GROMACS .gro file of C-alpha atoms in nm:
model
  412
    1MET     CA    1   4.857   7.325  17.581
    2THR     CA    2   5.239   7.498  17.577
    3LYS     CA    3   5.324   7.683  17.325
    4TYR     CA    4   5.726   7.549  17.167
    5LYS     CA    5   5.684   7.262  17.423
    6LEU     CA    6   5.960   7.068  17.217
    7THR     CA    7   6.193   6.758  17.380
    8PRO     CA    8   6.485   6.591  17.244
    9SER     CA    9   6.540   6.240  17.288
   10ASN     CA   10   6.917   6.208  17.424
   11LYS     CA   11   7.085   5.861  17.401
   12MET     CA   12   7.376   5.914  17.570
   13GLY     CA   13   7.305   6.136  17.858
   14CYS     CA   14   7.071   6.057  18.180
   15LEU     CA   15   6.696   5.981  18.040
   16LYS     CA   16   6.567   6.361  17.942
   17VAL     CA   17   6.242   6.304  18.068
   18LEU     CA   18   5.897   6.615  18.224
   19ILE     CA   19   5.944   6.593  18.610
   20PHE     CA   20   5.642   6.700  18.772
   21CYS     CA   21   5.755   6.916  19.150
   22VAL     CA   22   5.519   6.983  19.389
   23PHE     CA   23   5.488   6.935  19.745
   24LEU     CA   24   5.333   6.589  19.919
   25THR     CA   25   5.103   6.576  20.226
   26ALA     CA   26   5.050   6.237  20.252
   27ASN     CA   27   5.148   6.011  20.543
   28LEU     CA   28   5.307   5.650  20.360
   29ILE     CA   29   5.491   5.382  20.529
   30THR     CA   30   5.885   5.343  20.422
   31ALA     CA   31   6.026   5.036  20.299
   32GLN     CA   32   6.220   4.953  20.650
   33GLU     CA   33   5.904   5.006  20.847
   34LYS     CA   34   5.734   4.740  20.668
   35GLU     CA   35   5.750   4.428  20.915
   36GLY     CA   36   6.032   4.190  20.713
   37ALA     CA   37   6.104   4.404  20.423
   38GLU     CA   38   6.421   4.479  20.317
   39PRO     CA   39   6.586   4.799  20.111
   40GLU     CA   40   6.551   4.773  19.769
   41TRP     CA   41   6.840   5.073  19.753
   42LYS     CA   42   7.178   5.066  19.853
   43MET     CA   43   7.313   5.397  20.021
   44THR     CA   44   7.699   5.434  19.967
   45PRO     CA   45   7.873   5.698  20.178
   46ASN     CA   46   7.927   6.013  20.035
   47TRP     CA   47   8.189   6.096  19.801
   48ASP     CA   48   8.383   6.443  19.850
   49THR     CA   49   8.450   6.605  19.511
   50ARG     CA   50   8.673   6.892  19.728
   51GLN     CA   51   8.555   7.037  19.430
   52LEU     CA   52   8.373   7.400  19.456
   53VAL     CA   53   7.996   7.416  19.351
   54ASP     CA   54   8.032   7.625  19.077
   55GLY     CA   55   7.988   7.500  18.703
   56SER     CA   56   7.722   7.229  18.558
   57TRP     CA   57   7.688   6.857  18.705
   58THR     CA   58   7.598   6.678  18.426
   59PRO     CA   59   7.570   6.318  18.458
   60LEU     CA   60   7.674   6.135  18.052
   61GLN     CA   61   7.888   5.817  17.993
   62LEU     CA   62   8.238   5.997  17.911
   63SER     CA   63   8.390   5.635  17.923
   64PRO     CA   64   8.315   5.328  17.671
   65ASP     CA   65   8.253   5.071  18.066
   66LYS     CA   66   7.840   5.155  18.071
   67LYS     CA   67   7.872   5.303  18.358
   68MET     CA   68   7.752   5.717  18.410
   69ASP     CA   69   7.983   5.958  18.458
   70TYR     CA   70   8.010   6.339  18.541
   71LEU     CA   71   8.132   6.585  18.356
   72ASN     CA   72   8.132   6.918  18.531
   73ILE     CA   73   8.183   7.263  18.280
   74PHE     CA   74   8.320   7.588  18.431
   75SER     CA   75   8.452   7.924  18.438
   76ILE     CA   76   8.785   7.996  18.595
   77ASN     CA   77   9.106   8.214  18.488
   78VAL     CA   78   9.327   8.114  18.357
   79ASN     CA   79   9.566   8.369  18.350
   80SER     CA   80   9.598   8.730  18.322
   81LYS     CA   81   9.638   8.758  17.958
   82THR     CA   82   9.360   8.554  17.879
   83GLY     CA   83   9.110   8.608  18.117
   84ASN     CA   84   8.804   8.368  18.224
   85GLN     CA   85   8.799   8.034  17.987
   86VAL     CA   86   8.557   7.764  17.976
   87VAL     CA   87   8.745   7.384  18.104
   88PHE     CA   88   8.579   7.052  18.157
   89GLN     CA   89   8.681   6.790  18.463
   90ALA     CA   90   8.552   6.475  18.417
   91TYR     CA   91   8.447   6.262  18.683
   92ILE     CA   92   8.526   5.872  18.594
   93SER     CA   93   8.202   5.654  18.757
   94ASN     CA   94   8.394   5.389  18.993
   95GLY     CA   95   8.034   5.171  18.975
   96ASP     CA   96   8.031   5.177  19.373
   97GLY     CA   97   7.925   5.555  19.396
   98THR     CA   98   8.320   5.715  19.445
   99TYR     CA   99   8.495   5.872  19.116
  100ASP     CA  100   8.787   5.845  18.939
  101LYS     CA  101   8.849   6.250  18.941
  102LYS     CA  102   9.056   6.363  18.636
  103ASN     CA  103   9.245   6.699  18.577
  104PHE     CA  104   9.136   7.020  18.410
  105TRP     CA  105   9.063   7.004  18.076
  106PRO     CA  106   9.096   7.364  17.915
  107THR     CA  107   8.881   7.444  17.636
  108TYR     CA  108   9.031   7.786  17.558
  109GLN     CA  109   8.677   7.877  17.481
  110THR     CA  110   8.607   8.208  17.652
  111GLN     CA  111   8.176   8.192  17.615
  112ASN     CA  112   8.022   7.978  17.924
  113ILE     CA  113   7.668   7.922  17.685
  114LYS     CA  114   7.505   7.591  17.755
  115PRO     CA  115   7.621   7.300  17.512
  116GLU     CA  116   7.443   6.993  17.383
  117PHE     CA  117   7.617   6.636  17.492
  118GLY     CA  118   7.583   6.363  17.194
  119ASP     CA  119   7.747   6.139  16.994
  120VAL     CA  120   7.864   6.302  16.683
  121ASN     CA  121   8.132   5.972  16.612
  122GLY     CA  122   7.979   5.666  16.670
  123ASP     CA  123   8.189   5.567  16.924
  124GLY     CA  124   7.941   5.556  17.246
  125ILE     CA  125   8.089   5.812  17.462
  126ALA     CA  126   7.940   6.154  17.476
  127ASP     CA  127   8.078   6.429  17.309
  128VAL     CA  128   8.080   6.804  17.388
  129ILE     CA  129   7.871   7.038  17.107
  130TYR     CA  130   7.885   7.404  17.132
  131ASN     CA  131   7.663   7.616  16.901
  132LEU     CA  132   7.803   7.991  16.849
  133SER     CA  133   7.536   8.106  16.618
  134ASN     CA  134   7.327   8.400  16.611
  135SER     CA  135   6.988   8.481  16.478
  136ASN     CA  136   7.025   8.498  16.044
  137SER     CA  137   7.379   8.408  16.083
  138THR     CA  138   7.579   8.123  15.935
  139PHE     CA  139   7.550   7.803  16.166
  140ARG     CA  140   7.859   7.755  16.361
  141ILE     CA  141   7.959   7.465  16.578
  142GLN     CA  142   8.197   7.393  16.831
  143THR     CA  143   8.265   6.981  16.849
  144TYR     CA  144   8.503   6.871  17.097
  145ILE     CA  145   8.581   6.480  17.066
  146ASN     CA  146   8.574   6.263  17.370
  147GLN     CA  147   8.920   6.038  17.387
  148GLY     CA  148   8.766   5.874  17.709
  149ASP     CA  149   9.027   5.961  17.950
  150GLY     CA  150   8.895   6.294  18.086
  151THR     CA  151   9.077   6.496  17.766
  152TRP     CA  152   8.913   6.609  17.441
  153LYS     CA  153   8.989   6.669  17.071
  154LYS     CA  154   8.898   7.056  16.991
  155ILE     CA  155   8.757   7.012  16.638
  156PRO     CA  156   8.786   7.324  16.382
  157LEU     CA  157   8.514   7.525  16.411
  158TRP     CA  158   8.285   7.428  16.188
  159ASN     CA  159   8.058   7.666  15.914
  160GLY     CA  160   7.716   7.625  15.823
  161THR     CA  161   7.451   7.713  15.593
  162LYS     CA  162   7.309   8.072  15.670
  163LEU     CA  163   7.005   8.009  15.891
  164ASP     CA  164   6.708   8.227  15.844
  165PHE     CA  165   6.399   8.232  15.957
  166GLY     CA  166   6.477   8.356  16.293
  167ASP     CA  167   6.510   8.180  16.600
  168TYR     CA  168   6.509   7.818  16.678
  169TYR     CA  169   6.497   7.554  16.888
  170TRP     CA  170   6.799   7.306  16.802
  171PHE     CA  171   6.943   6.947  16.992
  172VAL     CA  172   7.127   6.665  16.912
  173THR     CA  173   7.004   6.279  16.797
  174ASP     CA  174   6.999   6.019  16.614
  175VAL     CA  175   6.788   6.062  16.261
  176ASN     CA  176   6.949   5.746  16.035
  177ASN     CA  177   7.038   5.543  16.265
  178ASP     CA  178   7.426   5.515  16.206
  179SER     CA  179   7.504   5.579  16.523
  180LYS     CA  180   7.595   5.952  16.479
  181ASP     CA  181   7.447   6.201  16.635
  182ASP     CA  182   7.299   6.437  16.438
  183LEU     CA  183   7.179   6.822  16.456
  184VAL     CA  184   6.843   6.914  16.459
  185ARG     CA  185   6.605   7.249  16.504
  186TYR     CA  186   6.280   7.325  16.472
  187PHE     CA  187   6.212   7.638  16.337
  188ASN     CA  188   5.884   7.822  16.245
  189LYS     CA  189   5.868   7.928  15.859
  190GLY     CA  190   5.575   8.102  15.769
  191GLY     CA  191   5.413   7.993  16.061
  192ASP     CA  192   5.419   7.594  15.988
  193MET     CA  193   5.686   7.438  16.216
  194SER     CA  194   6.016   7.333  15.977
  195PHE     CA  195   6.266   7.104  16.050
  196GLY     CA  196   6.663   7.138  15.960
  197THR     CA  197   6.837   6.877  15.967
  198PHE     CA  198   7.255   6.880  15.984
  199ILE     CA  199   7.332   6.527  15.906
  200SER     CA  200   7.715   6.436  16.110
  201ASN     CA  201   8.009   6.348  15.875
  202GLY     CA  202   8.171   6.206  16.246
  203ASP     CA  203   8.457   6.403  16.274
  204GLY     CA  204   8.298   6.718  16.384
  205SER     CA  205   8.178   6.832  16.094
  206TYR     CA  206   7.828   6.794  15.888
  207GLN     CA  207   7.623   6.810  15.570
  208PRO     CA  208   7.483   7.060  15.404
  209GLU     CA  209   7.075   7.156  15.598
  210VAL     CA  210   6.762   6.964  15.451
  211VAL     CA  211   6.470   7.116  15.597
  212TRP     CA  212   6.162   7.018  15.606
  213ASP     CA  213   5.826   7.187  15.629
  214THR     CA  214   5.518   6.992  15.815
  215ASN     CA  215   5.303   7.243  15.718
  216ARG     CA  216   5.128   7.279  15.981
  217ASN     CA  217   5.089   7.530  16.246
  218THR     CA  218   5.331   7.541  16.528
  219THR     CA  219   5.084   7.470  16.792
  220GLY     CA  220   5.133   7.200  17.041
  221GLU     CA  221   5.419   6.997  17.168
  222TRP     CA  222   5.676   6.826  16.969
  223LEU     CA  223   5.851   6.554  17.086
  224SER     CA  224   6.191   6.375  16.896
  225ILE     CA  225   6.115   5.964  16.955
  226ASP     CA  226   6.177   5.615  16.821
  227ILE     CA  227   5.796   5.587  16.752
  228ASP     CA  228   5.887   5.258  16.542
  229ASP     CA  229   6.174   5.044  16.701
  230ASP     CA  230   6.372   5.132  16.409
  231GLY     CA  231   6.689   5.439  16.523
  232LYS     CA  232   6.539   5.664  16.335
  233THR     CA  233   6.459   5.989  16.539
  234ASP     CA  234   6.074   6.093  16.411
  235VAL     CA  235   5.887   6.342  16.466
  236ALA     CA  236   5.528   6.381  16.769
  237ASN     CA  237   5.310   6.655  16.745
  238LEU     CA  238   5.064   6.641  17.070
  239TRP     CA  239   4.797   6.954  16.973
  240ASP     CA  240   4.432   6.962  17.071
  241LEU     CA  241   4.078   7.003  16.882
  242ASP     CA  242   3.788   7.136  17.095
  243SER     CA  243   4.016   7.040  17.407
  244LYS     CA  244   4.047   6.729  17.320
  245GLU     CA  245   4.428   6.560  17.259
  246ILE     CA  246   4.581   6.464  16.896
  247PHE     CA  247   4.904   6.290  16.804
  248THR     CA  248   4.996   6.324  16.535
  249MET     CA  249   5.342   6.130  16.364
  250TYR     CA  250   5.622   6.233  16.097
  251PHE     CA  251   5.826   5.906  16.044
  252ALA     CA  252   6.215   5.967  15.976
  253ASN     CA  253   6.297   5.869  15.637
  254GLY     CA  254   6.644   5.896  15.795
  255ASP     CA  255   6.809   6.141  15.538
  256GLY     CA  256   6.650   6.442  15.684
  257THR     CA  257   6.273   6.487  15.601
  258TYR     CA  258   5.993   6.283  15.671
  259ARG     CA  259   5.634   6.126  15.629
  260ARG     CA  260   5.324   6.175  15.793
  261VAL     CA  261   5.107   5.977  15.943
  262SER     CA  262   4.731   6.028  16.013
  263ASP     CA  263   4.613   6.193  16.327
  264TYR     CA  264   4.568   6.002  16.599
  265HIS     CA  265   4.234   6.088  16.817
  266THR     CA  266   4.266   6.049  17.171
  267GLY     CA  267   3.930   6.116  17.245
  268LYS     CA  268   4.033   6.267  17.596
  269ASP     CA  269   4.136   6.645  17.726
  270GLU     CA  270   4.446   6.753  17.658
  271SER     CA  271   4.494   6.803  18.113
  272GLY     CA  272   4.750   6.554  18.302
  273ARG     CA  273   5.126   6.549  18.184
  274TRP     CA  274   5.219   6.382  17.866
  275SER     CA  275   5.522   6.203  17.889
  276PRO     CA  276   5.699   5.938  17.601
  277LEU     CA  277   5.794   5.599  17.736
  278ASP     CA  278   5.902   5.229  17.655
  279VAL     CA  279   5.627   5.108  17.900
  280ASN     CA  280   5.716   4.734  17.778
  281GLY     CA  281   6.040   4.759  17.658
  282ASP     CA  282   5.970   4.677  17.264
  283GLY     CA  283   6.171   4.951  17.159
  284LYS     CA  284   5.858   5.199  17.061
  285MET     CA  285   5.790   5.458  17.264
  286ASP     CA  286   5.427   5.464  17.395
  287ILE     CA  287   5.287   5.779  17.548
  288VAL     CA  288   5.207   5.826  17.912
  289ASN     CA  289   4.935   6.076  18.006
  290PHE     CA  290   4.987   6.108  18.433
  291TRP     CA  291   4.630   6.316  18.561
  292THR     CA  292   4.481   6.312  18.855
  293LEU     CA  293   4.070   6.223  18.992
  294ASP     CA  294   3.977   6.285  19.305
  295GLY     CA  295   4.336   6.362  19.426
  296ASP     CA  296   4.443   6.011  19.313
  297GLU     CA  297   4.718   6.007  19.018
  298VAL     CA  298   4.656   5.867  18.764
  299PHE     CA  299   4.839   5.637  18.447
  300THR     CA  300   4.625   5.608  18.128
  301THR     CA  301   4.911   5.443  17.812
  302TYR     CA  302   4.928   5.483  17.484
  303PHE     CA  303   5.114   5.138  17.336
  304SER     CA  304   5.276   5.251  17.029
  305LEU     CA  305   5.229   5.012  16.747
  306GLY     CA  306   5.504   5.123  16.503
  307ASN     CA  307   5.265   5.298  16.184
  308GLY     CA  308   5.135   5.584  16.415
  309SER     CA  309   4.848   5.431  16.556
  310TRP     CA  310   4.776   5.339  16.939
  311ASN     CA  311   4.663   5.063  17.178
  312LEU     CA  312   4.491   5.216  17.442
  313SER     CA  313   4.504   5.112  17.851
  314GLU     CA  314   4.277   5.126  18.094
  315ASN     CA  315   4.310   5.394  18.339
  316TRP     CA  316   4.565   5.276  18.635
  317HIS     CA  317   4.503   5.411  18.910
  318SER     CA  318   4.863   5.518  19.173
  319GLY     CA  319   4.619   5.501  19.522
  320ARG     CA  320   4.818   5.773  19.591
  321ASP     CA  321   4.805   6.182  19.541
  322GLU     CA  322   4.982   6.398  19.233
  323SER     CA  323   5.221   6.537  19.494
  324GLY     CA  324   5.549   6.498  19.485
  325SER     CA  325   5.776   6.452  19.118
  326TRP     CA  326   5.703   6.125  18.894
  327VAL     CA  327   6.024   6.024  18.784
  328PRO     CA  328   6.104   5.775  18.446
  329ALA     CA  329   6.365   5.474  18.540
  330ASP     CA  330   6.383   5.196  18.449
  331VAL     CA  331   6.469   5.022  18.802
  332ASN     CA  332   6.496   4.653  18.763
  333GLY     CA  333   6.687   4.641  18.471
  334ASP     CA  334   6.392   4.465  18.286
  335GLY     CA  335   6.376   4.730  17.978
  336LYS     CA  336   6.085   4.852  18.057
  337THR     CA  337   6.017   5.178  18.189
  338ASP     CA  338   5.925   5.243  18.558
  339ILE     CA  339   5.830   5.493  18.784
  340VAL     CA  340   5.988   5.694  19.098
  341ASN     CA  341   5.793   5.908  19.283
  342PHE     CA  342   5.990   6.093  19.505
  343TRP     CA  343   5.833   6.296  19.789
  344ASP     CA  344   5.907   6.466  20.101
  345TYR     CA  345   5.769   6.334  20.440
  346GLU     CA  346   5.895   6.564  20.781
  347GLY     CA  347   6.193   6.715  20.584
  348THR     CA  348   6.342   6.398  20.480
  349GLN     CA  349   6.332   6.279  20.112
  350ARG     CA  350   6.156   5.904  19.989
  351PHE     CA  351   6.131   5.708  19.744
  352SER     CA  352   5.784   5.541  19.567
  353MET     CA  353   5.873   5.265  19.306
  354TYR     CA  354   5.607   5.141  19.078
  355LEU     CA  355   5.723   4.857  18.825
  356SER     CA  356   5.605   4.825  18.505
  357ASN     CA  357   5.442   4.448  18.433
  358GLY     CA  358   5.475   4.609  17.998
  359ASN     CA  359   5.105   4.597  17.987
  360GLY     CA  360   4.990   4.947  18.127
  361THR     CA  361   4.936   4.860  18.540
  362TRP     CA  362   5.265   4.872  18.737
  363ASN     CA  363   5.299   4.734  19.083
  364ASN     CA  364   5.420   4.906  19.365
  365ILE     CA  365   5.617   4.754  19.570
  366SER     CA  366   5.773   4.999  19.849
  367ASP     CA  367   5.848   5.335  20.030
  368TYR     CA  368   6.243   5.456  20.042
  369ASN     CA  369   6.271   5.641  20.305
  370THR     CA  370   6.617   5.802  20.313
  371GLY     CA  371   6.709   5.926  20.614
  372LYS     CA  372   6.819   6.237  20.435
  373ASP     CA  373   6.642   6.612  20.340
  374PRO     CA  374   6.521   6.690  20.042
  375GLY     CA  375   6.805   6.990  19.944
  376GLY     CA  376   7.025   6.953  19.617
  377ASP     CA  377   6.983   6.774  19.275
  378TRP     CA  378   6.833   6.428  19.249
  379LYS     CA  379   6.978   6.223  18.935
  380LEU     CA  380   6.882   5.941  18.828
  381GLN     CA  381   7.164   5.746  18.591
  382ASP     CA  382   7.354   5.379  18.612
  383VAL     CA  383   7.643   5.468  18.807
  384ASN     CA  384   7.772   5.089  18.772
  385GLY     CA  385   7.628   4.920  18.407
  386ASP     CA  386   7.418   4.653  18.541
  387GLY     CA  387   7.104   4.864  18.308
  388LYS     CA  388   6.966   4.960  18.623
  389THR     CA  389   6.849   5.286  18.746
  390ASP     CA  390   7.011   5.398  19.032
  391ILE     CA  391   6.988   5.776  19.221
  392VAL     CA  392   7.255   6.051  19.340
  393ASN     CA  393   7.226   6.285  19.541
  394VAL     CA  394   7.456   6.557  19.419
  395TRP     CA  395   7.434   6.834  19.748
  396ASN     CA  396   7.694   7.090  19.841
  397TYR     CA  397   7.820   7.133  20.195
  398PHE     CA  398   7.788   7.520  20.313
  399LYS     CA  399   7.857   7.585  19.919
  400GLU     CA  400   8.229   7.483  19.956
  401SER     CA  401   8.239   7.089  19.796
  402GLN     CA  402   8.022   6.893  19.595
  403LEU     CA  403   7.957   6.575  19.791
  404PHE     CA  404   7.740   6.280  19.553
  405GLN     CA  405   7.495   6.078  19.799
  406THR     CA  406   7.456   5.737  19.546
  407TYR     CA  407   7.175   5.496  19.643
  408ILE     CA  408   7.248   5.172  19.424
  409SER     CA  409   6.895   4.993  19.279
  410GLU     CA  410   6.896   4.638  19.426
  411ILE     CA  411   6.540   4.574  19.314
  412ASP     CA  412   6.482   4.240  19.034
   0.00000   0.00000   0.00000
């Protein structure tokens, strides 16, 4: 298993998941080709941003209407004195595959580094957080609080405690269930994994770091998930012993400290992909192992009981090979995590939907042929706020303008 593969949860954006991409060679029937079948996706016309393709196009909730919007962050030369600076440009979803394009908003920041996104003040919309620290320096955080109208409030630079122990991985999540996202970093302290937590004050500043030592080495995969549905972000360490997968749970106390519960031995080898998903909609994050048997993609689900123990489901066989991208999403809005398989057949992008039955089995309802080539980025998000995950293809026209092609879910 990969060392230091740390996957944070993200409550504000699109669900952050493991996407596994390879090529598909199977020939399957599309939904439109099935006699009497109705398409489960409403394809909207391409919407032209009339914006060059430069920058990062991130789906986020930027306004309080529950529709997923887009934020493009890029650098432009404002004037000869200031040189290049980072600007934000919001695209607010109208719910029909079109967007209200807002004006550029200048940050007056020259460092175009990758930010994190989260809700630092609990108003339900995404803010932008930059970590301007260097290794072994003071923790320096620059926050831009979203005003909900395509503008942001730049908060004075916050200087935290001095960072020890070298390199670290940091992310934004809510550790105490107060609806305000906090800052957490994972780092190696003397060979053991440690967590450092900065609790948000709600104004772009944070409380002093609380460091908690796991007294466990750093091997395996460390996931930030809510295991017991208390709204606090816990930590799961997935590791192997003699090639058998083991789960170790750390429950958040809400103050930057954790309590460890006993190890859970799956009795299964560590191969395949292990993903945290809420399969039955109870708010507790389950873990699904995607693996291959004789070329067939198989799902094995471990249902969280909320106390560090798990119920194992029977293996479920998808009936198709493992190729393509297998992406978790709730496409029918029932709160259970479904699976969408993206695959390419003879140069056209296709979707196959697997609806969760909530018991570790899935219902393959159809295959959908977009009739479109698989180029660009295929993003999963709720564009109209109905609770169903839609699909947006973000692509460009000869690298001149960014276009959005939306497939709105009509799956019940």
